[in-house]
Coordinates of C-alpha atoms and ligand atoms in Angstrom, one line a residue:
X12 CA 0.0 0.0 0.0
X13 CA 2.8 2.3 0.9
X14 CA 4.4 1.8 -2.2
X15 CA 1.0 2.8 -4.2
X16 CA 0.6 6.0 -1.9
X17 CA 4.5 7.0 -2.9
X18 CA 3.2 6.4 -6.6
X19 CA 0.4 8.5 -5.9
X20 CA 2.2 11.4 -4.4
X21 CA 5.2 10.8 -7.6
X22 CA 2.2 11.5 -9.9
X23 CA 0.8 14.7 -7.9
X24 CA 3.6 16.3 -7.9
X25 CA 4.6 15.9 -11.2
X26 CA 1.2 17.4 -12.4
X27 CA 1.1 20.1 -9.4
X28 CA 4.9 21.2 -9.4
X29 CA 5.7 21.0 -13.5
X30 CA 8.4 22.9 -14.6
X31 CA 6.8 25.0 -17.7
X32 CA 8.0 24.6 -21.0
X33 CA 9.9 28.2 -21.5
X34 CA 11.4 28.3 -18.0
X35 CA 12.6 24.4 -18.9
X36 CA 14.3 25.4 -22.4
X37 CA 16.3 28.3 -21.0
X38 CA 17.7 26.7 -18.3
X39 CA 18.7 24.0 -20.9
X40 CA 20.5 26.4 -22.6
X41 CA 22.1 27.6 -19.8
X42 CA 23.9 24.0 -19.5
X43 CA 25.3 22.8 -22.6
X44 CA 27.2 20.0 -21.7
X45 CA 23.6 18.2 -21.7
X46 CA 23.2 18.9 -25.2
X47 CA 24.5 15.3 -26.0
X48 CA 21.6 13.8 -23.9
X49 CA 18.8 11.7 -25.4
X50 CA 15.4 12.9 -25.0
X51 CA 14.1 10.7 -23.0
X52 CA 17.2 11.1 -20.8
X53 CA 16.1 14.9 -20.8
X54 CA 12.4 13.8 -20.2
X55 CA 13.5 12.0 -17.0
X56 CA 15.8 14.4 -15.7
X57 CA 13.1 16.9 -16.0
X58 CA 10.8 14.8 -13.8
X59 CA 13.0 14.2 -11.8
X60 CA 13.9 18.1 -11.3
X61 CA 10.6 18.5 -10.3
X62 CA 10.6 16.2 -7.5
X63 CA 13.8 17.5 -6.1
X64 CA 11.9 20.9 -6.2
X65 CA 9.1 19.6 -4.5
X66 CA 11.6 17.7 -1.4
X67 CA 14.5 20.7 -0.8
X68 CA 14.1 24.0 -0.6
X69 CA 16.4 26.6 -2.1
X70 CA 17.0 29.6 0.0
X71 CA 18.6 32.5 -1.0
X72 CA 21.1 34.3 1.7
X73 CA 22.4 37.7 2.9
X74 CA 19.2 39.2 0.0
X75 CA 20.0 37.1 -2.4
X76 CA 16.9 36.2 -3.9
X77 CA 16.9 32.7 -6.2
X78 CA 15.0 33.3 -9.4
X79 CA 12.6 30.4 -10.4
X80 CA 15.8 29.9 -13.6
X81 CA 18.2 29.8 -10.7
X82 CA 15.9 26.7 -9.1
X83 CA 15.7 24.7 -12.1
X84 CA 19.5 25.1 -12.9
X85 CA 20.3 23.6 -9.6
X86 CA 17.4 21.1 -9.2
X87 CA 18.8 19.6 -13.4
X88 CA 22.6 19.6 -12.2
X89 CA 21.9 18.2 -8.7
X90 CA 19.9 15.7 -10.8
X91 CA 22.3 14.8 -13.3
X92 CA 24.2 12.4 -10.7
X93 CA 21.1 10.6 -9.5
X94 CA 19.5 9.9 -12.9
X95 CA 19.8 6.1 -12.5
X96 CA 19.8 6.1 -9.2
X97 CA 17.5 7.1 -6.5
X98 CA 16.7 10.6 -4.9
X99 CA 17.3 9.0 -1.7
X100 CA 21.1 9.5 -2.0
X101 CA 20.1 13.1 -1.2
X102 CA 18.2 12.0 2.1
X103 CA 18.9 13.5 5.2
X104 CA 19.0 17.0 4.8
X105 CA 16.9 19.6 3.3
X106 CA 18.0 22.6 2.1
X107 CA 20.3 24.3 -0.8
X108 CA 21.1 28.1 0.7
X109 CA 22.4 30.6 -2.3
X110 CA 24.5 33.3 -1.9
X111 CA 24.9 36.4 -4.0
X112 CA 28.5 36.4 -4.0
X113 CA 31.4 33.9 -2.6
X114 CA 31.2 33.4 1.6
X115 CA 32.6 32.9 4.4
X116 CA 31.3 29.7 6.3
X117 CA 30.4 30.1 9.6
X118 CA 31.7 26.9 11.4
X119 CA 34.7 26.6 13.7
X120 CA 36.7 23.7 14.8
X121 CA 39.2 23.1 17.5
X122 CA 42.6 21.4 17.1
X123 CA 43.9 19.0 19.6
X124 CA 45.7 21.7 21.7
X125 CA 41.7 22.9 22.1
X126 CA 42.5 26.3 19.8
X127 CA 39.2 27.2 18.1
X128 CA 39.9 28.1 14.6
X129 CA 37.7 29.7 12.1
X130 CA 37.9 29.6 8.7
X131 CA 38.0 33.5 6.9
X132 CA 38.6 31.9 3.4
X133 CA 35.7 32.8 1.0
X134 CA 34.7 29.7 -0.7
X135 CA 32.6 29.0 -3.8
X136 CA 30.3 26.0 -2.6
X137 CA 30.0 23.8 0.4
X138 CA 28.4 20.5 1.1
X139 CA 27.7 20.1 5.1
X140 CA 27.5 17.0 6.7
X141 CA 23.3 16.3 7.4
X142 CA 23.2 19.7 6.7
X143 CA 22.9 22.1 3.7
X144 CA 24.2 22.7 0.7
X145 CA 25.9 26.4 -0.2
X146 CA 26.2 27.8 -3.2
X147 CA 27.5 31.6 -4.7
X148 CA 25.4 31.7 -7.3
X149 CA 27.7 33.7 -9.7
X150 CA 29.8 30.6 -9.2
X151 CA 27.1 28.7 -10.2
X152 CA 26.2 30.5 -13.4
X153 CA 29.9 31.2 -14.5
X154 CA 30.5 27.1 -14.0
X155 CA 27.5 26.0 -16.0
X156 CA 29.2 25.7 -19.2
X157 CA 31.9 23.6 -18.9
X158 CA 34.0 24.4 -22.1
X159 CA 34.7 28.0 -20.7
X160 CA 34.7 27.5 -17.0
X161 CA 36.4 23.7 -16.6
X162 CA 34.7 22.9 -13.2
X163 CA 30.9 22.9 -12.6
X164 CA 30.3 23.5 -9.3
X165 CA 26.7 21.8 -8.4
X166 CA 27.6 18.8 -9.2
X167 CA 31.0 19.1 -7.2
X168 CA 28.8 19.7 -3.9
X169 CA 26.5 17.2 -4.9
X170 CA 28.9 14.6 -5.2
X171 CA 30.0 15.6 -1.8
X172 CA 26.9 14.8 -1.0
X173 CA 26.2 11.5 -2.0
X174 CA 29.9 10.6 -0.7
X175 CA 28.4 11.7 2.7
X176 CA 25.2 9.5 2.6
X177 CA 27.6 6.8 4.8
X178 CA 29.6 9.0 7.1
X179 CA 32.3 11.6 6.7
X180 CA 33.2 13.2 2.7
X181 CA 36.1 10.2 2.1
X182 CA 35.7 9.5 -1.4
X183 CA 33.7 6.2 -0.9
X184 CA 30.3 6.6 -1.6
X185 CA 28.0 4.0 -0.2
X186 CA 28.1 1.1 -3.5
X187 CA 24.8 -0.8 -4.3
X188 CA 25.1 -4.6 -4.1
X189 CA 27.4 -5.9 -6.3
X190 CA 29.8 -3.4 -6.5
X191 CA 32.7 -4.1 -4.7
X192 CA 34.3 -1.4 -2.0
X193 CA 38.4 -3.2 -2.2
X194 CA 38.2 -2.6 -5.9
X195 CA 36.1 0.8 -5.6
X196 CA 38.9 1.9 -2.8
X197 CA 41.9 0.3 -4.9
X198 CA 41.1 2.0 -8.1
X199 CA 40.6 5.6 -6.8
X200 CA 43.9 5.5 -4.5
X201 CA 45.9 4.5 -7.2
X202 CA 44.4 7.2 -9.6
X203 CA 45.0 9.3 -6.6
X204 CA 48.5 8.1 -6.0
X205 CA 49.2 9.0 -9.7
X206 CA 47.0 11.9 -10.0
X207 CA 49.2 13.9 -6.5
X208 CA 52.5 12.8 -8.0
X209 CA 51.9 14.4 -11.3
X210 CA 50.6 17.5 -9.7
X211 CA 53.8 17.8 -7.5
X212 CA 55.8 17.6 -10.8
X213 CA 53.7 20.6 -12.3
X214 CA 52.8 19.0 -14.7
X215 CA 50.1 20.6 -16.9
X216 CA 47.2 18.8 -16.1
X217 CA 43.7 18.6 -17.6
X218 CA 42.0 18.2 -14.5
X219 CA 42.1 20.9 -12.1
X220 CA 44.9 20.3 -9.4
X221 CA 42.5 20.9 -6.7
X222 CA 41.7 17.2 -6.6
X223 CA 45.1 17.0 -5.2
X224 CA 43.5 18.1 -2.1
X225 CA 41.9 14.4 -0.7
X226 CA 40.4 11.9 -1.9
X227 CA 37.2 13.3 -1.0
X228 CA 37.8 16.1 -3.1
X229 CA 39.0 13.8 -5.9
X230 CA 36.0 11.9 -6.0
X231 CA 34.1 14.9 -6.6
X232 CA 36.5 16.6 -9.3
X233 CA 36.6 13.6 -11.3
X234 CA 32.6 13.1 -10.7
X235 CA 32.3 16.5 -12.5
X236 CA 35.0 15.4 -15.5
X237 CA 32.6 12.3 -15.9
X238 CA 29.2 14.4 -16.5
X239 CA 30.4 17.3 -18.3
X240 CA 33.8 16.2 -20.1
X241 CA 33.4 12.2 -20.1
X242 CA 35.5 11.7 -22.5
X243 CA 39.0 13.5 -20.5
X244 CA 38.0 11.0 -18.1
X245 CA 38.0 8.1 -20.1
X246 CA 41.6 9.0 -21.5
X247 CA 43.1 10.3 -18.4
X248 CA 42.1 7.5 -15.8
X249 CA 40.0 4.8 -17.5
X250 CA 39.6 2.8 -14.6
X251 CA 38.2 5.1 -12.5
X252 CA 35.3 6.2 -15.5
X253 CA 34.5 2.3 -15.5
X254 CA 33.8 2.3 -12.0
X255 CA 31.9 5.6 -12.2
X256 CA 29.9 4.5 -14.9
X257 CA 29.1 1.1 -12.6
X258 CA 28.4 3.4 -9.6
X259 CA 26.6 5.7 -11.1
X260 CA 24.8 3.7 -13.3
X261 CA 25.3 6.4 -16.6
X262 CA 28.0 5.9 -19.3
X263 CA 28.0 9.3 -20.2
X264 CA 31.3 8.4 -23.0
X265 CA 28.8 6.6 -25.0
X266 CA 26.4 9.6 -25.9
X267 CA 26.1 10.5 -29.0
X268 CA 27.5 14.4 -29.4
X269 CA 24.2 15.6 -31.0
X270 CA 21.8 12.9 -30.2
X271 CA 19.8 15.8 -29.0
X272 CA 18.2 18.0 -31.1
X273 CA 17.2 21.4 -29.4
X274 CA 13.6 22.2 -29.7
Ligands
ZN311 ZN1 34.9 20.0 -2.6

């Protein structure tokens, strides 16, 4: 019975909360690195937009205000990851706050001498454990199209995210049955191992350096090198785009570059 209420309340919402047609197109537009995407992959992701809309809000901060085009282009990039696989990888938390500019997190921590530290960098994006996701929206517009910005920030955060869904950011997200975590954890430390050693030789790299940082932070890098540039991924560390396209269940390689005709 459960089951047929959830259907139920699926179907409502998709009727009640539809994204209309114009406000759908431009924020398409807005995000070309789907323009290789089948229709029907479009037509789920929309749906699917829609019921992320209906479960989180978005909140703008310090007067930001989030435009209903601001909504939809995080709801279809927050989306992108969990196409295949479930909206409950975002469970837990409920709320995406927007900033008008870059900010400066509020949390402190203390070391093991007990000194509380706080961190005055101004940051782009933040995923919080069981808690929100940040954005600064012109961070968010200026990383939308991949060819010119390199990095797309939503679904850096969101990858966070869904690394977070069993504990701590570590670069392990929780792996459906079948997948195994020795190979998962195997694979990414020796793409890691590789992917550090070339950074401390300068070398020019492709993928921005910042994944350097942890493996956390590698996980999402390279999560946002397999939606928007699959291809790099698949030349630069091929093992890790084969368990990426297990994992997330999308092999986004294999898309035709103009399978997707723009109405
Ligand atoms: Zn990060």
């Amino acid at each position: 019975m459960f089951e047929s209420i959830r259907k139920w309340r699926r179907e409502r919402v998709l009727k009640v909360a539809a994204i209309p047609d114009p406000l759908w197109q431009e924020a398409l537009e807005a995000l070309p690195f789907l323009d290789p995407w089948t229709d029907a992959e479009i037509a789920r992701l929309r749906d699917l937009a829609v019921l992320f809309l209906d479960a989180k809000s978005i909140i703008g901060a310090q007067g930001h205000e989030v435009t209903p085009l601001q909504r939809v282009v995080i709801a279809v990039q927050a989306c992108v990851l969990v196409l295949n696989l479930d909206l409950a990888y975002y469970d837990g938390w409920e709320s995406v706050v927007v900033y008008p500019d870059e900010f400066v997190p509020g949390w402190e921590w203390e070391d093991e001498a007990g000194v509380v530290h706080r961190n005055e960098e101004p940051m782009a994006g933040e995923a919080m454990l069981r808690g929100p996701v940040v954005l600064s929206w012109p961070d968010v517009a200026a990383s939308a199209d991949w060819d010119t910005a390199g990095m797309n920030l939503v679904i850096h955060e969101f990858a966070h995210k869904i690394d977070m869904q069993n504990a701590e950011a570590n670069g392990c997200p929780p792996l459906p049955a079948g997948m195994s975590v020795p190979a998962w954890r195997a694979t990414m430390a020796a793409a890691y191992a590789d992917f550090c050693a070339r950074v401390d030789r300068d070398e020019e790299l492709a993928i921005d350096p910042y994944a350097a940082e942890t493996p956390a932070e590698f996980f999402a890098v390279l999560s946002e090198v397999f939606f928007a540039d699959p291809a790099l991924l698949v030349d630069e560390y091929p093992d890790v785009y084969a368990q990426f396209a297990r994992f997330y269940r999308q092999d986004p390689a294999a898309r035709a570059p103009s399978a997707r005709e723009r109405g």
